Structure formats: structure tokens, C-alpha cells
Amino acid sequence: MHAEIGGKEILKGINLEVKPGEVHAIMGPNGSGKSTLSMVLAGNPAYTVTGGEAEFYGKDLLAMEPEVRSHEGLFLGFQYPVEIPGVSMMNFMRAAVNAKREYFGEPQMSASDFLKLMREKRAIVELDNKLASRSVNEGFSGGEKKRNEIFQMAVLEPKLSILDETDSGLDIDALRIVAEGVNKLKSDNNATIVITHYQRLLDYIKPDFVHILYKGRIVMTGGPELALDLEERGYDWIKEQVDSQNL
Amino acid sequence: MNALQQYIDLYSDHGSLIHDHSCPTLNAHRAHAAQNLRNMALPAKGSENYEHTDLRELLEPDYAINLARVPLDVNPHDTFRCDVPNLSTALFMLLNDRWAETDISRRQLPEGVIVDSLAHAAETMPELVGKYYNRLADPANPLVALNTMLAQDGLFLYVGKGVKLEKPLQLVDILQYGMPLLTPRRMLIVVEEDAEARLLICDHTQNPDVKLLSLQTTEIFVGRNARFDLYDLEESSRLTTRLSSLYLRQEAGSNVLLDGITLFNGTTRNEYFCTMPEPDAELHLYGMGIEDDDRRLDTYSRISHEAERCHSEELFKYVVDDHAVGAFSGRIHVAPGAQKTEAYQANRNIVGSADARMFSKPQLEIYADDVKCSHGTAIGQLDAMQVFYMRTRGLTEQTARTLLKQAFMADVIEGVRLPALKDRLRQLVELRFSGASGACASCRQECPQAL
């Protein structure tokens, strides 16, 4: 896949296959295209796909509107969850849940079932009840915002979750809670792509594969040991290796 | 013929008809108003304070005026259902400028409260009405002069000293006619010392296929330590023009809320002139405009702080879409000696399409040195990242935009001090943004689209 924003090509040929039950980690230096990849897969209209294709359970992902990708089971956990003053968390989630049900031709969820669902999913990430009555992400701490992302993931039950630097801005306790939340939601039927800068998160969320993204391409793929290698040696040796090949 | 001249001629030719169908208190001011009009020209579009409203064009059409006050064969209580029901209000109606009350409403009023046809009140209580009528509105304002020359009736609300009116009052103004009609309405509101009242005015047009013009002047006197809320809700039609001039005078320690809510309209100019000549008064001036298609809303406000320790909060918000035009011009004037004034003005707007236009002119003039004041404006678009975030959770782009526009209006709705109206307004704004039509709001057919 190739993609650009504002006329600048960021993704220069990404090949990646993720199967149900797998956890993939994507690592890479700043500016390598990690966030662009997540935005393109989720359908951010600011990005343009200039080549290639993305198939999601046999369907053309790139042909779908962002909301349809969500209904079909794609979830993006944002690096910077967006604050939406004036829209309550409750109304937002009710609209999200019912939009998905409508897509599958199901009736709207009853108020009591909805409240039960909220309670149940909140527990997974120890999200405070009081946050539910507030506006979406408004005034949430960094940790609360990230927990809120995982809470929404729990409610929407996606088949593929892309977690974009979910560990950034988290202290050790928050990191543990978020990672445990992700692990609880893991099953043989869903998959996760974890985008991260640091190996630290992978101590909690065990990846099956680690990919290194550099200059818009996946330049190396390995097992969990690759992340440990990076932690020790940094990215420079990979940069040198790739840049010398391109000369 | 020039737009203004036709009305001056009308008065010259049919002055006696106007006099015969009104009352001495109102008639006493007509000749002077007519003389003022002869000596003035309507301000040209683009002139100071009329940058975006063309009074000449708006007053140009050949409107009929019901000078002989021929009653319409319609009982609005039968044909009309207001959009804000169950407010537990005492309900009064003006059909065009004609008073159409029910006895029930009047019986519900406590001692010391008068709600009446202005003409009838002026007939039966000439001293009381004469003491206030046309004492506050500016005779040099062409809209006021025109109204004073032509108005034959309207509302008189009087709340006596110390009377605390628990129930909100509701006045439903209906425009209804088979051909283009100009309706001059006059409203006079007096809330005496220590009294309290809340009034909701709902402006409706019942015939959306005809050009109708409502020309209204409102004078409000609020006494010492009194409290008064006015909610002015417009749900008219594309072909309706509303030219409204409101004058407020607040005495010491009084607390007033004025809220102008424009949900559906055609072309509207709302003018607010608020004066605080005595200390410790508090004013909340709020408004919202939801403008789409080719609707136009122009707000002009002037708040004069003339005494110490007065406090004013002004907030107007607009969402303009399609080809709509919004304009806001607000001026806060802090006079010499008005120390410890607190005056805050804000105008915030969302422009939702390339062809929509928003003009904003916040102004602050301060001639005292110990004050806290601010003024500002912001014009922008819906945040693309907020829309995208909501879409990734499964909301359609349309739903996301609707929710964000509703959210944008939340703080204006929060300013409403009547809980039942606040809830209803939230629903009406939601309906408005999700595309319900204005005609639905006032129709009595129980179709599923209406609530």
C-alpha cells in the first residue's frame, strides 16, 4: 500500500498480513509512517491512498466509509484521543452501539441493556463511573483518555484493533491497566496491531510478530526478540542497513 | 416610490383610520413619529450598524396593513399548537397584532399582575400605560419611529411591586394572512421593584407561502431588585421578515436575562438596546441562530454600563450553512464613573459551507479605569478530527456533524433559567439540526416527525 497526505508520500509500499488470534507490533523511529498507517486503515479522509489494496475478511477495506469499517470490525485506538466538549460519553456510546446494530438490521438496544453493557465494559479498564457523565475525553487525564479508548474497544468488540501508541503518556500503573484490558479482550477470533515506540508495552502485550517500519516500508519482521534487540541497540543499525541498500 | 415614503403617505392619507382603531395613549405619539420619519432616510445597506441588513429593500414591498383591524376568522387556540407545550404557562396569543386570549389564562394570574392587549390596557389604564409607553425606545431609530407611527396594539405586561410570579407566562405571536402583510406589534413590559416574572414569547408564521413582515418594538422597564427573564423564540418561515427593536432599562440591583433564539426564520434583524443607569444591576444577554438555506440573521446589541458595579454577560452563537448569512454587531459601552463594571461579550460561530457567510463586529468602549471587560469573536468550521473520531466509532458523518453542532449550542441552552424550557429547547435544537422542517413545528397534524 502507498499513501500520502498533502501531496507528500508517507507510505511507500507496505505489505502486511494479520490473521485472527494474532498480535502484531509495529515499531519504528519518528516519522516512519506508523500513525499514517493507522489513519489510512481507519479511513481518515485527510489521507489519500495512492496505490495498493487492503482486504478485510474478503472485503475491500479502502472502499468503505470509516463508519462502515467500524461496523465491519475495525477499531482504531487513537494516539491522541479527541476531546468533544458538549457530547456526553453516554450519548456518544449509545449512538455508536445503535449505529452498529442498525447496520446489521438489529433493533436499538434498550436503555437498561445499554447501562448494563456500560457497567460491564467499564470494569475491564477500571474506568470511573463519573467519566461516563462527562463530555467525551474532555478534562480526562492522559491515562483516563487511553483507558477510555480501550473501554470503547471493549464495547464495540472489533475483529481487528489498531492501537496507536496507546502506551504514550501513561505511567506504570495506567500502562498495566490498559495492557490488561487489551489482554482480557484478546481471543482466537480477533487480532491486534500494537503501534509503539518502546519495547516496554510488549512486556505486557505479548506480540507474535514485530515489524519495523522505516521510511514508509516494513524493513524487518521478527519475533518478540526483535523488540528486545531494538531496545538494546536503537534504530541506527537498521537505518544504516536500509539506507546502504538503497544507495 | 422610496420604501419609507409609502408609509409616511399611508399615515398622511389614512391617519384617521389608524387613530380610530387604536387608543389616545398610542395615538398621542404618532404625529411626532411621522414627523421624525419625514426628516430621516432609511439607512443604506453598508452604513454603520446596518452593514448586512438592507432596510430599504426589506420595507420596499407593497405590504398590506390591517389598519381597520378587521378580525381574521381564525381562532388560533383551535388551529395552533405551540412547540413548547407543558411549560405550565399562562398562555396568551397575538394573531398578527390582534389580542386573542382565553379567559382561563387571565384567571390564572395572581393579584398585581396585568397581562393584556396594549390598546385595551391603554384605554382602561391610560395613566399607567402613558407613564411608560414610548419613553424608552429611541425616536431616531427608523424602525421605532415606523412602529410608533403605525402600531395599534400588542402586549402590555405589568408585574406590581413585590409580586413574584411563579408560573412563567407565554405569549404566542402568530403571523397569518392570505397576502403580503406588515404587522406592527408593540410590547410594553413593566416589572416593578422586587417583582419577578418570566416570559416566553414564541414567534410563529402559520402561512409559509406568503411574504409577511413583523415590525416590532419592545420596551422593558425593570425596577429595583426585580428579576425578569425574556425568552424570545422565533420559528417563522423563509418568507417572513422580522424587524425587532428591544429597549431595556434596568434599575439598581435588578437581574435580567434576555435570550433570543432563532430556530427557523427568513430574514431577521434583532436589535437590543440595554441600559443600566443604576448600580449593581446584572444582565445576561444570550442568543443563538441556526441558519441554513438562504436565511439571514442580523443581531445588533448595545449594552450601556452607566453606573458602578453592574455586570453583563453576552453570548451569541450561530451555525450558518448553505447560503445563509449571519451577522453580529455588539457594543459594550462603559461610561465614565461606571467603576467595578464587569462586562463580557462573546460571539462564536460555525460556518458549515463554502457559500455561507458570517460577519462579526465585537466592540468595547471603556471610559472608566477600574473594570473587568472582554470581548471577542471566533468563526470556524467543525473540527475534522472530531468528525473522524466519531466516524471511527460507527457514527455517520451526518450524525457526527449534527451532534457537534448541537454540542456547540450547549452553553447557550445552559443559560436558560427555566428547566422545562431548557429540556424542550435541547430537543428542538436536536430536531432542527437533524433536518426537521419548520412547518412541522406549528402544524397540528400528528405526524411522526413532530414530537
XYZ file of C-alpha atoms in Angstrom, chain B:
451
model
C -41.549 55.171 -4.549
C -38.981 55.055 -1.816
C -39.580 52.446 0.826
C -40.148 54.857 3.680
C -42.276 57.348 1.774
C -45.061 54.825 1.182
C -45.599 54.506 4.923
C -45.477 58.261 5.503
C -48.039 58.701 2.738
C -50.124 55.954 4.216
C -50.181 57.805 7.503
C -50.968 61.135 5.818
C -53.850 59.604 3.884
C -55.237 57.177 6.434
C -54.117 58.611 9.765
C -57.683 58.866 10.971
C -58.289 55.190 10.270
C -55.271 54.314 12.384
C -56.404 56.652 15.186
C -59.991 55.415 15.147
C -58.888 51.830 15.596
C -56.416 52.423 18.385
C -56.433 54.487 21.576
C -55.406 58.005 22.683
C -52.270 56.921 24.561
C -50.783 55.319 21.454
C -52.224 57.933 19.094
C -50.536 60.742 21.056
C -47.128 59.710 19.743
C -47.934 59.136 16.072
C -47.688 62.625 14.647
C -44.270 63.157 16.209
C -43.038 59.810 14.896
C -44.343 60.668 11.425
C -42.543 63.996 11.569
C -39.320 62.207 12.567
C -39.691 59.867 9.631
C -40.165 62.739 7.187
C -36.832 64.118 8.361
C -34.882 60.887 8.071
C -33.879 58.447 5.405
C -33.687 54.721 5.902
C -30.059 53.797 6.472
C -28.449 52.390 3.367
C -27.102 48.876 3.459
C -23.464 49.086 4.421
C -23.830 52.137 6.616
C -22.705 51.996 10.249
C -24.728 49.391 12.172
C -26.565 48.286 9.024
C -23.695 46.555 7.259
C -25.666 43.439 6.492
C -29.331 44.435 6.593
C -30.961 46.376 3.814
C -33.929 48.121 5.426
C -34.790 49.824 2.138
C -35.131 46.513 0.371
C -36.970 44.868 3.270
C -39.532 47.655 3.581
C -39.894 48.171 -0.163
C -42.560 45.550 -0.986
C -46.162 46.632 -1.061
C -47.420 45.061 2.139
C -50.990 45.387 3.290
C -51.530 46.678 6.820
C -54.702 45.822 8.667
C -55.344 49.396 9.774
C -59.085 48.916 10.155
C -58.315 45.896 12.312
C -60.633 43.552 10.513
C -60.689 40.363 12.565
C -59.462 37.173 10.923
C -61.922 34.370 11.040
C -59.457 32.116 12.816
C -59.235 31.076 16.410
C -55.559 30.421 16.967
C -56.310 28.409 20.086
C -58.020 25.854 17.864
C -55.604 25.768 14.985
C -52.296 26.250 16.635
C -50.210 24.080 18.854
C -47.104 25.669 20.209
C -43.776 23.917 20.104
C -43.164 24.430 23.771
C -46.159 22.795 25.433
C -46.499 21.741 29.054
C -44.472 24.631 30.316
C -47.246 25.254 32.807
C -47.576 28.733 31.474
C -50.414 31.141 31.387
C -50.849 31.291 27.617
C -51.734 34.394 25.638
C -51.856 34.890 21.911
C -51.420 37.631 19.393
C -52.782 36.837 15.957
C -50.840 39.283 13.824
C -51.194 42.300 16.119
C -54.565 41.281 17.445
C -55.020 40.070 21.004
C -56.589 36.615 21.199
C -56.577 35.465 24.777
C -58.556 32.923 26.654
C -60.324 33.711 29.905
C -58.611 30.794 31.535
C -55.184 32.326 31.134
C -56.241 35.545 32.746
C -57.924 33.834 35.694
C -54.659 32.104 36.498
C -52.872 35.353 37.173
C -52.241 36.448 40.736
C -53.147 39.850 42.159
C -50.927 42.654 40.927
C -50.216 41.163 37.508
C -51.707 42.571 34.338
C -51.375 40.796 31.010
C -53.489 42.492 28.426
C -53.901 43.836 24.964
C -51.820 47.017 24.886
C -54.668 49.002 23.323
C -57.166 47.747 25.898
C -54.796 48.468 28.779
C -54.109 51.962 27.443
C -57.856 52.550 27.182
C -58.627 51.381 30.713
C -55.407 52.456 32.491
C -54.189 55.433 30.472
C -52.077 56.837 33.294
C -50.175 53.621 33.914
C -49.542 52.852 30.257
C -48.895 56.501 29.378
C -46.196 56.695 32.041
C -44.080 54.129 30.176
C -45.265 53.976 26.573
C -42.649 55.210 24.093
C -40.477 56.611 26.913
C -37.513 54.299 26.342
C -37.393 53.475 22.642
C -35.212 55.801 20.594
C -37.367 58.034 18.342
C -34.391 58.424 15.997
C -34.342 54.683 15.255
C -36.289 54.417 11.971
C -37.762 51.049 12.954
C -39.040 52.508 16.220
C -40.430 55.623 14.513
C -42.210 53.466 11.949
C -43.604 51.231 14.633
C -44.736 54.161 16.783
C -46.497 55.742 13.812
C -48.309 52.533 12.845
C -48.690 50.253 15.887
C -52.252 49.904 17.118
C -51.940 47.060 19.590
C -49.690 44.485 21.131
C -48.835 43.288 24.615
C -48.936 45.044 27.946
C -47.362 43.154 30.848
C -47.260 44.719 34.281
C -45.945 42.999 37.399
C -46.655 45.050 40.515
C -44.225 45.832 43.292
C -43.035 42.767 45.169
C -45.171 40.325 43.160
C -43.296 37.143 42.422
C -44.908 35.395 39.520
C -44.049 31.738 39.903
C -45.597 30.474 36.711
C -43.887 31.553 33.539
C -46.028 33.493 31.104
C -46.177 32.547 27.472
C -47.128 34.726 24.564
C -47.570 33.105 21.189
C -47.277 35.530 18.287
C -48.751 34.205 15.096
C -48.434 35.710 11.670
C -51.237 34.605 9.389
C -52.649 36.214 6.274
C -53.585 35.349 2.728
C -51.497 38.080 1.128
C -48.363 40.043 1.978
C -48.951 41.754 5.298
C -46.961 44.070 7.528
C -47.771 43.680 11.189
C -46.632 46.445 13.519
C -46.545 44.982 17.036
C -45.796 46.864 20.186
C -44.866 45.350 23.511
C -44.601 47.169 26.811
C -43.309 45.346 29.859
C -43.024 46.813 33.340
C -41.649 44.773 36.220
C -41.797 46.832 39.396
C -39.437 46.877 42.357
C -38.754 43.465 43.952
C -41.061 41.735 41.479
C -40.210 38.595 39.500
C -41.512 37.314 36.191
C -40.531 35.115 33.281
C -41.955 35.452 29.816
C -41.590 33.132 26.854
C -42.526 34.597 23.501
C -42.919 32.189 20.602
C -42.986 33.827 17.203
C -44.622 31.710 14.551
C -45.765 32.044 10.987
C -48.760 29.941 10.138
C -48.854 30.614 6.447
C -45.433 29.795 4.981
C -46.381 30.663 1.387
C -46.909 34.385 1.867
C -44.466 37.214 2.497
C -45.091 38.551 5.975
C -43.291 41.286 7.866
C -43.325 41.662 11.606
C -42.202 45.111 12.742
C -41.956 45.090 16.485
C -40.766 47.415 19.184
C -40.452 46.245 22.767
C -39.869 48.418 25.820
C -38.941 46.776 29.123
C -38.653 48.573 32.437
C -37.229 46.550 35.305
C -37.385 48.095 38.783
C -35.031 47.936 41.747
C -34.027 44.412 42.747
C -36.549 42.963 40.336
C -35.880 39.873 38.261
C -37.084 39.323 34.728
C -36.397 36.652 32.092
C -37.447 37.020 28.481
C -37.094 34.098 26.095
C -37.841 35.115 22.551
C -38.104 32.100 20.283
C -38.545 32.569 16.547
C -39.915 29.725 14.456
C -41.239 31.526 11.436
C -40.847 30.844 7.722
C -38.470 31.529 4.850
C -40.752 34.322 3.595
C -41.047 36.028 6.961
C -39.139 39.187 7.766
C -38.768 40.114 11.404
C -37.505 43.560 12.372
C -37.354 43.708 16.130
C -36.078 46.545 18.325
C -35.902 45.884 22.038
C -35.152 48.508 24.663
C -34.365 47.589 28.247
C -33.815 49.815 31.265
C -32.675 48.224 34.499
C -32.767 49.853 37.910
C -30.403 49.165 40.794
C -29.853 45.574 41.813
C -32.109 44.123 39.137
C -31.340 40.926 37.284
C -32.443 40.401 33.691
C -31.988 37.624 31.171
C -32.760 38.203 27.501
C -32.489 35.191 25.236
C -33.083 35.461 21.506
C -33.391 32.037 19.920
C -33.748 31.866 16.163
C -34.571 28.296 15.148
C -36.380 28.978 11.876
C -36.662 32.310 10.124
C -36.459 34.109 6.839
C -34.786 37.460 7.302
C -34.376 38.692 10.837
C -32.857 41.734 12.430
C -32.898 41.701 16.219
C -31.785 44.878 17.957
C -31.112 45.014 21.691
C -30.524 48.317 23.472
C -29.842 47.740 27.159
C -29.156 50.476 29.676
C -28.004 50.116 33.256
C -28.198 53.618 34.739
C -28.129 52.442 38.373
C -25.584 50.361 40.302
C -25.458 46.607 40.947
C -27.631 45.528 38.058
C -26.985 42.258 36.247
C -27.782 41.430 32.643
C -27.480 38.174 30.734
C -27.929 38.679 27.016
C -27.833 35.412 25.090
C -28.784 34.276 21.653
C -28.432 31.559 19.080
C -29.100 31.415 15.390
C -29.434 28.301 13.285
C -29.318 29.494 9.710
C -29.406 27.412 6.564
C -30.813 27.697 3.018
C -30.813 31.417 2.305
C -31.940 32.585 5.749
C -30.429 35.718 7.254
C -29.975 36.742 10.853
C -28.514 40.073 11.910
C -28.105 40.855 15.602
C -27.247 44.303 16.819
C -26.707 44.891 20.521
C -25.679 47.794 22.655
C -25.173 47.471 26.390
C -24.608 50.709 28.280
C -22.966 50.493 31.674
C -23.644 53.864 33.271
C -23.334 53.078 36.983
C -20.986 51.244 39.316
C -20.771 47.512 39.874
C -23.058 46.384 37.087
C -22.389 43.055 35.459
C -23.248 41.959 31.936
C -22.674 38.643 30.206
C -23.290 38.498 26.490
C -23.045 35.354 24.377
C -24.316 34.836 20.851
C -23.688 31.704 18.819
C -24.527 30.966 15.211
C -24.333 27.994 12.926
C -24.597 29.104 9.304
C -24.901 26.602 6.463
C -25.751 26.526 2.768
C -26.132 30.108 1.512
C -27.183 31.601 4.835
C -25.799 34.863 6.156
C -25.247 35.640 9.808
C -24.170 38.946 11.282
C -23.419 40.048 14.809
C -22.561 43.516 15.938
C -22.271 44.078 19.646
C -21.175 47.144 21.519
C -20.489 47.453 25.208
C -20.174 50.998 26.434
C -18.735 51.641 29.892
C -19.371 55.262 30.858
C -17.016 57.419 32.922
C -17.565 56.618 36.588
C -19.013 53.146 35.975
C -16.272 51.637 38.132
C -16.160 47.961 39.065
C -18.075 47.141 35.910
C -17.842 43.559 34.742
C -18.797 43.160 31.105
C -18.064 40.136 28.969
C -19.065 39.709 25.359
C -18.535 36.729 23.113
C -19.738 35.754 19.672
C -18.824 32.298 18.400
C -19.815 30.845 15.085
C -19.559 27.795 12.904
C -19.654 28.250 9.181
C -20.617 24.946 7.627
C -20.382 25.561 3.904
C -18.318 27.480 1.389
C -21.212 29.743 0.418
C -22.402 30.619 3.916
C -21.219 33.919 5.371
C -20.708 35.159 8.910
C -19.833 38.724 9.854
C -18.928 39.676 13.380
C -18.124 43.022 14.931
C -17.475 42.907 18.680
C -16.926 46.339 20.176
C -15.945 47.546 23.592
C -15.637 51.169 24.661
C -14.371 51.809 28.165
C -14.237 55.218 29.832
C -13.663 54.025 33.406
C -10.368 52.671 34.744
C -11.373 50.046 37.281
C -13.303 47.496 35.266
C -13.121 43.906 34.048
C -14.206 43.615 30.445
C -13.625 41.365 27.498
C -14.951 40.968 24.010
C -14.186 38.547 21.271
C -15.360 36.578 18.344
C -14.467 33.286 16.739
C -15.531 31.944 13.385
C -14.577 28.464 12.327
C -15.591 25.114 10.969
C -16.437 21.844 12.613
C -13.262 20.099 13.675
C -12.389 17.464 11.061
C -10.600 15.314 13.632
C -13.667 15.289 15.913
C -15.829 14.209 12.981
C -13.358 11.473 12.024
C -13.058 10.237 15.627
C -16.819 9.840 15.841
C -16.961 8.074 12.476
C -14.355 5.535 13.595
C -16.838 4.615 16.350
C -19.536 3.953 13.759
C -21.415 7.261 13.598
C -22.206 8.517 10.115
C -20.675 11.786 9.054
C -24.131 13.360 9.174
C -24.759 12.149 12.727
C -21.334 13.282 13.847
C -21.877 16.748 12.411
C -25.337 17.007 13.943
C -24.050 16.004 17.380
C -21.205 18.504 17.142
C -23.497 21.355 16.136
C -25.846 20.518 18.990
C -22.905 20.415 21.351
C -21.811 23.799 20.069
C -25.117 25.318 21.213
C -24.968 23.641 24.636
C -23.735 26.655 26.581
C -26.447 28.935 25.213
C -29.055 26.343 26.171
C -27.431 26.045 29.607
C -28.102 29.762 30.087
C -31.869 29.162 30.094
C -33.210 29.554 33.638
C -36.467 27.657 33.047
C -35.745 23.921 33.393
C -38.736 22.800 31.306
C -37.802 25.179 28.514
C -34.170 24.120 28.689
C -35.104 20.476 28.090
C -37.516 21.350 25.319
C -35.012 23.630 23.669
C -32.421 20.876 23.679
C -34.891 18.682 21.777
C -35.874 21.453 19.377
C -32.239 22.188 18.558
C -31.600 18.479 18.018
C -34.625 18.234 15.723
C -33.565 21.363 13.892
C -30.084 20.049 13.183
C -31.359 16.632 12.177
C -33.405 18.244 9.467
C -36.977 18.573 10.783
C -38.815 21.223 8.829
C -40.100 24.412 10.371
C -43.616 23.889 9.109
C -43.840 20.706 11.155
C -43.287 22.557 14.336
C -46.506 24.503 14.276
C -48.774 22.104 12.464
C -51.406 20.172 14.335
C -51.184 17.067 12.221
C -49.670 14.442 14.449
C -47.106 13.124 12.018
C -44.220 11.050 13.358
C -41.684 13.717 12.519
C -43.121 16.057 15.127
C -42.523 15.212 18.759
